[in-house]
XYZ file of C-alpha atoms in Angstrom:
737
model
C -23.108 41.913 6.364
C -21.602 38.706 4.990
C -23.277 36.028 2.879
C -22.116 32.459 2.232
C -22.775 31.262 -1.334
C -22.712 27.502 -1.917
C -22.068 26.123 -5.423
C -20.542 22.884 -6.715
C -17.784 24.027 -9.132
C -17.243 27.500 -10.565
C -15.556 25.962 -13.609
C -19.030 25.043 -14.938
C -20.649 27.737 -17.069
C -24.089 27.436 -15.459
C -22.764 28.011 -11.943
C -20.224 30.632 -12.961
C -22.852 32.744 -14.737
C -25.064 32.658 -11.644
C -22.218 33.512 -9.272
C -20.855 36.395 -11.368
C -24.260 38.077 -11.415
C -24.831 37.380 -7.721
C -21.422 38.764 -6.761
C -21.838 41.875 -8.892
C -25.213 42.722 -7.351
C -23.969 41.835 -3.828
C -21.107 44.310 -4.218
C -23.624 47.013 -5.171
C -25.573 46.178 -2.003
C -22.353 46.338 0.103
C -22.522 42.646 0.977
C -19.356 40.693 1.740
C -19.403 37.189 0.248
C -17.570 33.942 0.761
C -18.159 31.301 -1.913
C -17.905 27.649 -0.794
C -17.459 24.908 -3.397
C -17.716 21.093 -3.268
C -20.184 20.731 -0.388
C -23.085 18.972 -2.074
C -26.464 18.675 -0.411
C -27.012 15.093 -1.593
C -23.764 13.735 -0.101
C -24.700 13.705 3.570
C -21.967 12.714 6.007
C -23.440 11.884 9.446
C -20.212 12.927 11.173
C -20.024 16.310 9.456
C -23.633 17.031 8.556
C -24.644 19.234 5.648
C -22.349 22.114 4.733
C -19.558 21.324 7.246
C -17.997 24.727 6.573
C -20.857 26.261 8.564
C -18.925 25.214 11.672
C -16.195 27.790 11.011
C -18.053 30.471 8.975
C -19.506 33.548 10.634
C -22.151 34.777 8.163
C -25.452 36.604 8.276
C -27.125 34.621 5.505
C -26.585 31.647 3.180
C -27.547 31.047 -0.462
C -27.530 27.568 -2.059
C -27.440 27.037 -5.821
C -29.527 23.915 -5.171
C -29.810 22.869 -8.809
C -26.027 22.162 -8.814
C -25.781 20.862 -5.249
C -28.303 18.044 -5.267
C -29.987 15.526 -7.527
C -33.140 14.903 -5.488
C -36.066 16.878 -4.119
C -34.154 17.000 -0.836
C -37.225 17.595 1.341
C -35.565 16.014 4.409
C -32.656 18.479 4.132
C -34.616 21.549 5.188
C -34.441 20.986 8.935
C -30.814 19.898 8.692
C -29.890 23.108 6.867
C -31.717 25.225 9.409
C -29.921 23.461 12.257
C -26.555 24.049 10.553
C -27.300 27.772 10.090
C -29.374 28.664 13.154
C -30.961 32.102 13.337
C -29.941 33.347 9.879
C -31.988 33.526 6.649
C -31.473 30.842 3.986
C -32.239 30.997 0.265
C -32.385 28.268 -2.388
C -31.622 29.231 -5.983
C -32.601 27.108 -8.989
C -34.705 24.580 -7.053
C -37.532 24.954 -4.598
C -36.833 23.635 -1.103
C -39.903 23.355 1.152
C -39.621 25.617 4.180
C -36.812 27.715 2.655
C -37.255 30.841 0.530
C -36.522 29.992 -3.114
C -35.724 31.692 -6.392
C -36.176 29.568 -9.511
C -36.645 29.806 -13.264
C -39.954 28.813 -14.849
C -39.056 26.517 -17.788
C -42.117 24.371 -18.484
C -43.777 26.826 -20.891
C -40.542 27.370 -22.828
C -40.011 23.612 -23.163
C -43.561 23.313 -24.498
C -42.812 26.049 -27.028
C -39.716 24.161 -28.164
C -41.639 20.925 -28.720
C -44.443 22.756 -30.502
C -41.898 24.393 -32.800
C -40.303 21.048 -33.673
C -43.632 19.242 -34.205
C -45.759 21.944 -35.830
C -43.323 24.275 -37.580
C -40.836 21.628 -38.768
C -43.132 18.612 -38.885
C -40.561 16.298 -37.310
C -41.782 12.796 -36.518
C -38.830 10.792 -35.218
C -37.441 12.170 -31.941
C -34.568 11.157 -29.643
C -34.326 12.632 -26.153
C -30.876 12.664 -24.477
C -31.571 13.326 -20.806
C -29.672 13.977 -17.601
C -29.685 12.113 -14.311
C -32.923 10.174 -13.942
C -33.536 11.587 -10.460
C -32.714 15.215 -11.306
C -35.773 17.467 -11.001
C -34.919 19.521 -14.092
C -34.503 16.371 -16.176
C -37.757 14.934 -14.820
C -39.656 18.082 -15.807
C -38.117 18.390 -19.285
C -38.573 14.710 -20.033
C -42.217 14.862 -18.902
C -42.935 17.767 -21.279
C -41.156 15.896 -24.102
C -43.084 12.681 -23.449
C -46.479 14.412 -23.265
C -45.835 16.300 -26.494
C -44.903 13.055 -28.306
C -47.936 11.218 -26.919
C -50.341 14.046 -27.860
C -48.917 14.273 -31.372
C -48.965 10.480 -31.720
C -52.709 10.366 -31.266
C -53.155 12.337 -34.480
C -50.124 10.963 -36.333
C -48.994 7.379 -35.532
C -45.649 8.039 -37.207
C -44.588 10.387 -34.409
C -42.321 8.502 -31.974
C -39.705 9.167 -29.338
C -36.638 7.312 -28.009
C -35.096 8.069 -24.603
C -31.328 7.947 -23.951
C -29.654 8.394 -20.570
C -26.797 10.840 -20.019
C -25.485 12.973 -17.144
C -25.704 16.628 -18.220
C -22.097 16.504 -19.516
C -20.641 16.725 -22.998
C -18.885 13.383 -22.752
C -21.966 11.547 -21.468
C -23.968 12.956 -24.401
C -21.331 11.695 -26.834
C -21.343 8.230 -25.275
C -25.144 7.984 -25.314
C -25.466 8.908 -29.001
C -22.504 6.787 -30.117
C -24.078 3.754 -28.460
C -27.430 4.447 -30.168
C -25.863 4.879 -33.627
C -23.880 1.656 -33.213
C -27.067 -0.310 -32.497
C -29.314 1.598 -34.935
C -27.112 2.861 -37.788
C -30.032 3.181 -40.227
C -32.636 4.503 -37.786
C -31.850 8.202 -38.210
C -34.113 10.551 -36.201
C -35.331 13.898 -37.448
C -34.222 15.742 -34.322
C -32.315 15.096 -31.086
C -33.628 16.991 -28.048
C -31.020 17.378 -25.299
C -31.628 18.087 -21.600
C -29.031 20.880 -21.583
C -26.664 22.729 -23.913
C -23.528 20.941 -22.704
C -25.009 17.568 -23.669
C -26.092 19.052 -27.026
C -22.502 20.147 -27.764
C -21.328 16.548 -27.322
C -24.144 15.279 -29.555
C -23.201 17.757 -32.305
C -19.575 16.587 -32.238
C -20.662 12.974 -32.773
C -22.978 13.929 -35.653
C -20.274 15.933 -37.438
C -17.965 12.879 -37.763
C -20.586 10.495 -39.158
C -20.125 9.333 -42.765
C -23.857 9.022 -43.361
C -25.086 12.501 -44.481
C -28.481 11.817 -42.899
C -26.872 11.778 -39.459
C -24.840 14.885 -40.268
C -27.991 16.827 -41.139
C -29.914 15.707 -38.041
C -31.402 18.621 -36.061
C -30.316 19.249 -32.434
C -31.697 21.393 -29.600
C -30.420 22.210 -26.113
C -31.418 23.913 -22.901
C -29.859 26.771 -20.815
C -28.389 29.010 -23.590
C -24.818 28.990 -22.311
C -22.258 31.254 -24.012
C -21.099 28.609 -26.505
C -24.642 27.984 -27.732
C -24.697 31.212 -29.740
C -21.263 30.855 -31.327
C -20.833 30.451 -35.075
C -20.770 26.783 -36.062
C -22.899 25.842 -33.037
C -25.929 28.135 -33.367
C -27.938 26.015 -30.954
C -31.704 26.308 -30.683
C -32.315 26.267 -26.927
C -34.194 27.538 -23.886
C -32.624 30.613 -22.386
C -32.426 30.476 -18.607
C -31.643 33.979 -17.363
C -28.872 32.832 -15.043
C -27.611 36.362 -14.569
C -31.093 37.453 -13.560
C -31.286 34.449 -11.213
C -28.077 35.643 -9.532
C -29.354 39.198 -9.244
C -32.702 38.087 -7.787
C -30.911 35.814 -5.300
C -28.631 38.635 -4.110
C -31.559 41.020 -3.682
C -33.708 38.409 -1.925
C -31.052 37.417 0.639
C -30.359 41.113 1.264
C -34.052 41.715 2.011
C -34.211 38.639 4.241
C -31.222 39.822 6.288
C -32.895 43.244 6.527
C -36.021 41.420 7.749
C -38.085 42.593 4.788
C -40.859 40.517 3.243
C -39.881 38.021 0.513
C -42.206 35.618 -1.252
C -41.755 31.929 -0.486
C -41.049 31.084 -4.135
C -39.951 33.708 -6.679
C -40.088 32.620 -10.316
C -38.290 34.053 -13.336
C -39.500 33.315 -16.826
C -37.298 31.584 -19.392
C -37.476 32.148 -23.142
C -37.331 30.072 -26.305
C -34.381 30.933 -28.573
C -34.480 29.837 -32.216
C -31.217 29.307 -34.091
C -30.016 27.142 -36.976
C -29.448 23.807 -35.198
C -33.138 22.916 -35.250
C -33.298 23.347 -39.041
C -34.332 26.992 -39.180
C -32.574 29.380 -41.575
C -29.889 31.668 -40.151
C -31.088 34.833 -38.498
C -28.944 37.941 -38.637
C -29.003 39.582 -35.221
C -27.218 42.538 -33.815
C -25.464 42.155 -30.514
C -25.207 45.907 -30.033
C -26.822 49.042 -31.342
C -24.899 51.316 -33.705
C -22.567 53.429 -31.628
C -19.894 55.981 -32.162
C -16.670 54.580 -33.622
C -14.712 55.143 -30.406
C -17.094 53.108 -28.268
C -17.148 50.302 -30.828
C -13.375 50.117 -30.930
C -13.256 50.168 -27.139
C -15.745 47.313 -26.993
C -13.787 45.232 -29.515
C -10.534 45.981 -27.710
C -12.038 44.766 -24.428
C -13.182 41.513 -26.032
C -9.740 40.931 -27.525
C -8.062 41.685 -24.192
C -10.263 39.217 -22.343
C -9.650 36.570 -25.011
C -5.888 36.999 -24.808
C -5.958 36.874 -21.011
C -8.070 33.704 -21.053
C -5.556 31.997 -23.342
C -2.671 33.085 -21.127
C -4.443 31.831 -18.016
C -4.971 28.421 -19.617
C -1.276 28.326 -20.502
C -0.276 29.282 -16.946
C -2.515 26.564 -15.506
C -1.039 23.943 -17.828
C 2.516 24.938 -16.893
C 1.570 24.950 -13.200
C 0.167 21.411 -13.407
C 3.299 20.119 -15.139
C 5.567 21.800 -12.564
C 3.732 20.242 -9.617
C 4.411 16.736 -10.929
C 7.986 17.002 -9.617
C 7.044 18.530 -6.240
C 7.907 16.161 -3.389
C 7.463 18.473 -0.389
C 5.210 21.268 0.873
C 8.019 23.738 0.227
C 8.247 22.660 -3.418
C 4.459 22.959 -3.831
C 4.422 26.468 -2.363
C 7.239 27.581 -4.665
C 5.169 26.583 -7.695
C 2.061 28.224 -6.215
C 3.997 31.480 -5.843
C 4.960 31.478 -9.509
C 1.405 30.701 -10.593
C -0.135 33.441 -8.450
C 2.327 35.973 -9.813
C 1.452 34.964 -13.374
C -2.318 35.257 -12.877
C -1.954 38.428 -10.759
C -3.657 37.115 -7.612
C -2.941 39.433 -4.682
C -4.827 37.641 -1.892
C -4.425 33.882 -1.431
C -4.333 31.496 1.542
C -3.290 27.838 1.532
C -4.445 25.759 4.496
C -3.651 22.092 5.150
C -5.608 19.780 7.443
C -3.876 17.453 9.849
C -6.776 14.954 9.896
C -8.532 14.048 6.656
C -11.345 11.773 7.830
C -13.579 14.782 8.500
C -13.437 18.568 8.273
C -11.408 19.635 11.344
C -11.804 22.688 13.541
C -8.179 23.689 13.010
C -5.808 23.879 10.062
C -2.215 24.849 9.303
C -1.893 28.135 7.430
C 0.993 26.980 5.288
C 1.244 29.946 2.944
C -0.459 33.300 2.524
C -0.307 36.235 0.161
C -1.973 39.404 1.434
C -1.961 42.522 -0.746
C 0.968 40.992 -2.630
C 3.056 40.279 0.515
C 3.963 36.583 0.803
C 4.615 34.517 3.954
C 5.515 30.836 4.265
C 4.751 29.109 7.577
C 5.115 25.424 6.727
C 3.312 23.170 9.188
C 3.935 25.384 12.227
C 1.191 28.017 12.098
C -1.913 26.168 13.323
C -5.050 28.261 13.661
C -8.738 27.904 14.454
C -10.771 28.050 11.250
C -13.639 29.955 12.812
C -11.305 32.698 13.995
C -9.507 32.735 10.653
C -12.675 33.353 8.612
C -13.947 35.898 11.146
C -10.815 38.042 10.772
C -10.972 41.463 9.033
C -9.092 40.085 6.032
C -12.403 38.680 4.720
C -14.449 41.857 5.053
C -14.870 44.855 2.784
C -13.039 46.916 5.409
C -10.097 44.615 4.897
C -10.434 45.124 1.107
C -11.126 41.394 0.586
C -14.870 41.238 0.917
C -15.195 38.761 -1.966
C -13.636 35.392 -1.078
C -13.847 31.969 -2.689
C -13.107 28.663 -0.920
C -11.967 25.558 -2.810
C -11.146 22.254 -1.056
C -8.144 20.126 -1.887
C -9.913 16.782 -2.384
C -8.597 13.217 -2.623
C -11.615 11.054 -3.255
C -13.956 11.895 -0.390
C -11.144 13.166 1.850
C -10.402 16.847 2.338
C -6.663 17.498 2.510
C -6.976 21.252 2.947
C -8.360 24.321 1.204
C -7.372 27.432 -0.646
C -9.054 30.786 -0.179
C -8.606 33.561 -2.731
C -10.113 36.919 -3.517
C -12.864 36.834 -6.117
C -11.840 37.519 -9.728
C -14.586 36.735 -12.277
C -12.102 35.825 -15.020
C -10.092 33.155 -13.194
C -12.562 30.925 -11.342
C -12.255 28.032 -13.791
C -8.454 28.282 -13.742
C -8.382 28.402 -9.939
C -10.489 25.231 -9.791
C -7.879 23.496 -11.967
C -5.167 24.972 -9.755
C -6.878 23.423 -6.708
C -7.084 20.025 -8.427
C -3.344 20.094 -9.186
C -2.439 21.141 -5.632
C -4.674 18.392 -4.203
C -2.915 15.799 -6.355
C 0.504 17.005 -5.202
C -0.551 17.055 -1.528
C -1.985 13.564 -1.794
C 1.246 12.302 -3.366
C 3.330 13.969 -0.636
C 1.060 12.581 2.062
C 1.426 9.105 0.546
C 5.217 9.443 0.479
C 5.231 10.598 4.105
C 3.028 7.654 5.074
C 5.410 5.266 3.332
C 8.350 6.905 5.080
C 6.586 6.662 8.426
C 5.663 3.033 7.774
C 9.272 2.291 6.853
C 10.402 3.898 10.103
C 7.843 1.898 12.063
C 8.923 -1.239 10.244
C 12.569 -0.498 10.988
C 11.738 0.107 14.644
C 9.760 -3.133 14.739
C 12.626 -4.987 13.070
C 15.084 -3.590 15.614
C 12.737 -4.516 18.446
C 12.257 -7.993 17.041
C 15.984 -8.356 16.468
C 16.644 -7.342 20.072
C 14.085 -9.892 21.245
C 15.667 -12.570 19.054
C 19.118 -11.684 20.378
C 17.829 -11.980 23.937
C 16.084 -15.227 23.106
C 19.249 -16.522 21.469
C 21.299 -15.537 24.494
C 18.851 -17.396 26.713
C 19.017 -20.415 24.402
C 22.805 -20.279 24.499
C 22.661 -20.203 28.277
C 20.243 -23.127 28.306
C 22.410 -25.015 25.830
C 25.448 -24.330 27.975
C 23.602 -25.605 31.019
C 22.521 -28.691 29.082
C 26.088 -29.336 27.959
C 27.294 -28.888 31.528
C 24.686 -31.369 32.758
C 25.602 -33.817 30.017
C 29.265 -33.341 30.898
C 28.522 -34.227 34.498
C 26.542 -37.280 33.384
C 29.373 -38.386 31.124
C 31.917 -37.645 33.834
C 29.988 -39.709 36.349
C 29.616 -42.435 33.741
C 33.360 -42.418 33.039
C 34.137 -42.527 36.747
C 31.830 -45.498 37.130
C 33.456 -47.149 34.114
C 36.887 -46.455 35.609
C 35.872 -47.870 38.987
C 34.298 -50.885 37.299
C 37.373 -51.380 35.104
C 39.734 -51.188 38.067
C 37.565 -53.570 40.077
C 37.602 -56.031 37.206
C 41.352 -55.658 36.734
C 42.455 -55.591 40.353
C 39.974 -58.070 41.790
C 38.288 -60.404 39.310
C 41.221 -60.636 36.934
C 43.649 -61.341 39.781
C 41.372 -64.029 41.155
C 41.006 -65.622 37.716
C 44.788 -65.511 37.240
C 45.302 -67.270 40.588
C 42.710 -69.928 39.789
C 44.311 -70.484 36.390
C 47.730 -70.953 38.009
C 46.331 -73.447 40.545
C 44.658 -75.451 37.795
C 47.818 -75.404 35.702
C 49.821 -76.653 38.740
C 47.436 -79.591 39.270
C 47.024 -80.413 35.605
C 49.552 -83.282 35.918
C 47.250 -84.932 38.415
C 44.040 -84.420 36.381
C 43.923 -83.911 32.643
C 40.557 -82.065 32.884
C 42.211 -79.372 35.001
C 44.393 -78.461 32.017
C 41.267 -77.889 29.939
C 39.722 -75.873 32.796
C 42.878 -73.765 33.013
C 42.587 -72.973 29.308
C 38.937 -71.846 29.726
C 39.899 -69.699 32.717
C 42.685 -68.048 30.657
C 40.186 -67.227 27.887
C 37.754 -65.798 30.459
C 40.605 -63.791 31.953
C 41.497 -62.377 28.529
C 37.922 -61.356 27.857
C 37.511 -59.844 31.314
C 40.683 -57.785 30.821
C 39.269 -56.661 27.448
C 35.975 -55.640 29.133
C 37.967 -53.756 31.732
C 39.948 -52.059 28.988
C 36.821 -51.213 26.985
C 35.132 -49.819 30.077
C 37.946 -47.332 30.623
C 41.062 -46.986 28.461
C 43.817 -46.833 31.049
C 46.351 -46.244 28.251
C 44.930 -42.720 27.711
C 46.696 -41.589 30.856
C 49.684 -43.849 30.311
C 50.311 -43.509 26.548
C 48.383 -40.373 25.448
C 45.504 -39.950 22.997
C 47.392 -40.711 19.768
C 48.859 -44.029 20.990
C 45.601 -44.974 22.715
C 43.688 -44.543 19.427
C 46.374 -46.492 17.566
C 46.020 -49.338 20.052
C 42.219 -49.126 19.712
C 42.568 -49.566 15.934
C 44.878 -52.554 16.430
C 42.367 -54.164 18.751
C 39.527 -53.553 16.293
C 41.514 -55.160 13.478
C 42.281 -58.226 15.638
C 38.631 -58.548 16.646
C 37.687 -58.805 12.953
C 39.861 -61.967 12.703
C 41.662 -60.510 9.686
C 38.496 -59.763 7.704
C 38.824 -55.975 8.080
C 41.925 -53.811 7.707
C 41.927 -50.768 10.026
C 44.313 -47.963 9.017
C 45.171 -44.992 11.197
C 46.686 -41.551 10.530
C 47.221 -38.730 13.063
C 48.367 -35.299 11.802
C 47.251 -32.953 14.575
C 49.203 -31.059 17.208
C 47.324 -29.656 20.181
C 43.998 -30.024 18.457
C 42.149 -30.295 21.785
C 41.550 -27.812 24.583
C 44.273 -27.548 27.183
C 43.935 -27.534 30.957
C 41.243 -29.265 32.967
C 39.100 -29.984 29.891
C 41.804 -31.871 28.023
C 41.293 -35.234 29.738
C 37.531 -34.959 29.306
C 37.899 -34.070 25.591
C 40.345 -36.927 24.992
C 37.936 -39.407 26.561
C 35.040 -38.053 24.445
C 37.062 -38.259 21.230
C 38.248 -41.752 22.114
C 34.657 -42.928 22.790
C 33.421 -41.463 19.465
C 36.080 -43.421 17.548
C 35.374 -46.525 19.603
C 31.619 -46.319 18.822
C 32.220 -45.730 15.101
C 34.646 -48.673 14.858
C 32.243 -50.996 16.657
C 29.417 -50.001 14.275
C 31.537 -50.580 11.178
C 32.722 -53.978 12.441
C 29.236 -55.117 13.499
C 27.095 -53.796 10.612
C 29.104 -52.573 7.623
C 30.778 -55.813 6.438
C 33.655 -53.517 5.464
C 36.993 -54.719 4.173
C 38.700 -51.458 5.087
C 38.160 -48.872 7.834
C 40.213 -45.695 7.882
C 40.673 -43.459 10.929
C 42.410 -40.131 10.242
C 42.902 -36.818 12.057
C 44.121 -33.712 10.233
C 43.782 -29.942 9.979
C 41.921 -28.114 7.202
C 41.042 -24.410 6.871
C 41.798 -23.695 10.526
C 39.661 -26.607 11.729
C 40.639 -29.915 13.257
C 38.881 -32.907 11.717
C 38.514 -36.526 12.736
C 37.253 -38.852 9.987
C 36.219 -42.510 10.291
C 35.361 -44.019 6.910
C 34.579 -47.567 5.743
C 33.847 -49.204 2.407
C 30.992 -51.342 3.710
C 27.427 -51.874 2.522
C 26.206 -48.566 3.946
C 22.703 -47.509 4.918
C 20.917 -44.890 2.709
C 18.532 -44.011 5.573
C 21.356 -42.346 7.467
C 22.147 -38.694 6.660
C 22.733 -36.886 9.929
C 21.843 -34.215 10.865
C 19.366 -33.690 7.979
C 17.694 -37.126 7.982
C 14.356 -37.270 9.761
C 14.691 -41.054 9.983
C 17.701 -40.664 12.260
C 15.610 -38.602 14.632
C 13.045 -41.381 14.734
C 15.507 -44.286 14.955
C 18.031 -42.703 17.250
C 19.958 -45.378 19.163
C 22.041 -45.217 22.314
C 25.236 -45.161 20.266
C 24.252 -42.085 18.221
C 22.911 -40.338 21.312
C 26.235 -40.938 23.014
C 28.158 -39.620 19.990
C 25.969 -36.502 19.826
C 26.424 -35.762 23.526
C 30.178 -36.186 23.285
C 30.398 -33.994 20.149
C 28.486 -31.274 22.010
C 30.963 -31.576 24.879
C 33.781 -31.049 22.402
C 32.050 -27.982 20.944
C 32.338 -29.754 17.605
C 30.103 -30.560 14.635
C 29.056 -34.105 13.739
C 28.175 -35.076 10.165
C 27.177 -38.571 9.076
C 26.430 -39.956 5.629
C 25.958 -43.489 4.341
C 25.191 -45.090 0.982
C 25.530 -48.500 -0.637
C 27.954 -47.127 -3.228
C 30.295 -45.056 -1.040
C 30.032 -46.879 2.268
C 29.708 -45.063 5.561
C 31.648 -42.148 6.946
C 31.627 -39.794 9.918
C 33.406 -36.500 10.431
C 33.867 -34.576 13.648
C 35.198 -31.045 13.134
C 36.043 -28.316 15.625
C 37.923 -25.051 15.816
C 41.437 -25.507 17.082
C 42.179 -23.922 20.450
C 44.995 -21.490 21.094
C 47.247 -19.988 18.422
C 49.048 -23.191 17.474
C 47.731 -24.249 14.079
C 50.683 -26.417 13.092
C 50.138 -29.739 11.362
C 52.382 -32.725 11.899
C 54.627 -33.268 8.885
C 53.890 -36.305 6.786
C 55.601 -39.302 8.293
C 55.112 -42.966 9.099
C 51.587 -43.844 10.119
C 49.556 -46.997 10.563
C 47.916 -47.930 7.299
C 47.291 -45.647 4.347
C 45.713 -42.185 4.229
C 42.118 -42.073 3.007
C 43.141 -40.656 -0.369
C 45.194 -43.780 -1.124
C 42.835 -46.459 0.141
C 39.318 -45.027 -0.322
C 39.828 -42.594 -3.163
C 38.922 -39.462 -1.103
C 41.165 -36.700 0.185
C 41.689 -36.025 3.863
C 39.933 -32.651 3.677
C 36.502 -34.003 2.740
C 33.774 -32.457 4.893
C 30.712 -34.329 3.659
C 31.386 -37.603 5.439
C 29.665 -39.866 7.955
C 29.558 -43.357 9.469
C 27.484 -46.482 9.474
C 24.357 -46.026 11.590
C 25.294 -46.440 15.254
C 23.640 -49.078 17.307
C-alpha cells in the first residue's frame, strides 16, 4: 500500500520531525510513501483545485500535516479534499478538519501551566506576547490562554499587564517585532517575553543579547514546540514540548488502520508537556540524556553523533558550492551537469528531474530530463515526454522497486511550477534537498527567461523582415506610381510644348508676316501722309514684340543652335530686357550632361524652361544687379546654378519650407514638374543678405564624365562675381511667380 504525505517544507524542524517519525513507522508497517511539498491547503487555485498532484498520484491513503499547510480553520476544504481523493481514507495531522479523521496535540493545559509558572512561581508582572499569524489556530489558542491568564491575575494585582506583538512564527519576524517595540519603548522593559513558538523565541533571544541595557539582556523568554535547538547550551529555552515524533507515529498507525478498514476515532489527541529550563529565570537543571552504559556503547553513541555532525557540515558545504555553480548555468545541459556532481557528493542514488512545458498550471505530462536509478545516470534533455500518472505508478516508486520512500519537491518561480524533482527519502538531507530545489528553480527560471528573450528576438526579426518586405513592396509600388506620374506629366509638358510650338509658328509665319507687310505698306505711303510713318513705327514695335512672344513660346534656336547657344541667347535677351539695370553672366562647362536619344530634346526643353523661369523671377522680383547662370560638374553630378544678388525672400527654402507648399505658384509647379522629368533634384534658398539662388543637380548619363576646359565664357564665374564657388550645393532662386 502507498500513502501520500503532504507537508509544506521539510527544511523546517517542526515538519521534518513529524515526517521522520511518520516515515520510520510507515516502513515498519510496510507502507510505501511519497511526500509532496509546497501544495498548501489555503492557496486554492480554481483551475487546479486542492492538492493538484492528486491528479497523477496513485495512492491508497493521504495524510496532511494541516498545521503547516493552512492558516485557517479550513472547514470548506473537507469536501474538496474528498473529491480530489475519492474512495481513499484521509487523515489530518496537527489540526482538526471536520469530516476527516484527525490526530492532534493537546496544548491548552500545557500553556496554562506555563503561564501559571511565570505568574505564581516567578511573580512576573509585565508580559509581552510575540505571536504568530493572527488567523492561525495555534496562535489563536495560545494567545487566548495568555490573555485569560493576564486578565485573571490582573483582577488581584493591577500591576500585571500584557502587550501583544505580531510576528509570523519565524525567527526573523520575531526579531523585527521586538526591535520595533524596543525602539518605541526603550525604558519599558518587561519581566518576560512569551513567544508563540520556539523559532520566534530564538530570534527574540538574539535581539536581547545585543542590547546595551542590562535589564533587556536579563529579560526572561519562553517558547513553544521544544525543537532541537531549544535544549542546546546557551539557549536553554523554557517551552511546551509537542511530541512531534509521537504525532508522526500516531498518524502512520492511524492511516494504516483506515486503509485496513479498522476503526479509528474521529479525533485522536496527544498530550503535550511543560519543559522548564533557564530562559524563564529558573536555575540550571542538570539532566542526563542517557543512562550509564558500558564504555563501548557510550563511545559508539558519541561517534555516531560526531559522524552526523560532520556529514551535516559537509552537506551544507556541498549545497553552497552547488548554488554558486548554478549561477553560471545557461542551459539544461549545464544545470544537469551540476546536479550530477551534487548528487554524487551527497550520495543520492535515486533522483528524477522533470520539467513542465506549460507553467500556468500543473500539467498532465512532463519531460523526464534526467534520472539516476540505483546510481545509473541517464540524460534525456527535452525529448522524453511522459504521463505523470504513469510515471508515479511505475515500480520504481514501490518497495518492490527498492524506492518505496519518495519525496517530491516543485521547482517554483513565484506561483508558477517549472518542474519537480523526485528523490529517495534520506532523513539527513531533506533540508539540503529543499535548498537544492530552490537553486535549480532559479536556474530554470533564468534559462526560461533567456529562451523567451531569444524567441522574442526571433519573432521581432521575423516581423522586421516581414515589415521590410512590405515596405519594399510599397516602395516599389510608389516608384511605379511616381514613374506613371512623371510619364503623365511628361505627356502634359510635351503637349504643352507642341501647342507652344504651333502657336509660335502661327505667330511667326502668319501674324508676323502680315504685320511686316502692313508695316512696309505704311512705310511706302508715308510720303503721302506723315501719320502713316508714325503708324509704321508702332507696327514695327508690335512686330518685334510678337516675334519675342513667338520666341518665348518655343525657342526655335534649340534645334538650330543647340542648348548651350540657346541658353546664351536667352541670357542676352534677359539682360537687354532689364534695360542695362541687370548684368546676366553665363558659364557652360558640361559635356553630354543630358540623356541621349529620344529624351534629349525633351530634357533640353525642360532645362531651358527652368532657366527661363528663374531669370524671369529674378528680373521681375529680385531687383538684382547681377544674375549668374552656370553649368558645371561636381562629384560625378551635373549642376545648373542660377544665382542673383537681389533682395531675396526669407520665406523661400525649398523643399523644406512649409510656406512654399502653401504659396506654390504656377512657376514653381512648372519647375518642379520639369525637374522630375529630368530625374534631377531642385533646391531653392533665398535671404535678404545672400540673395536668391537655385540649383538643379542630376547624375550624368553614360560613362563620359569629362568637363569642358576653362575657356572664354559670357560674364564671370560665380566665384568671381558673387563670392561663391561653382560647386556650392545649398543654393536656390527668388520665389517663382
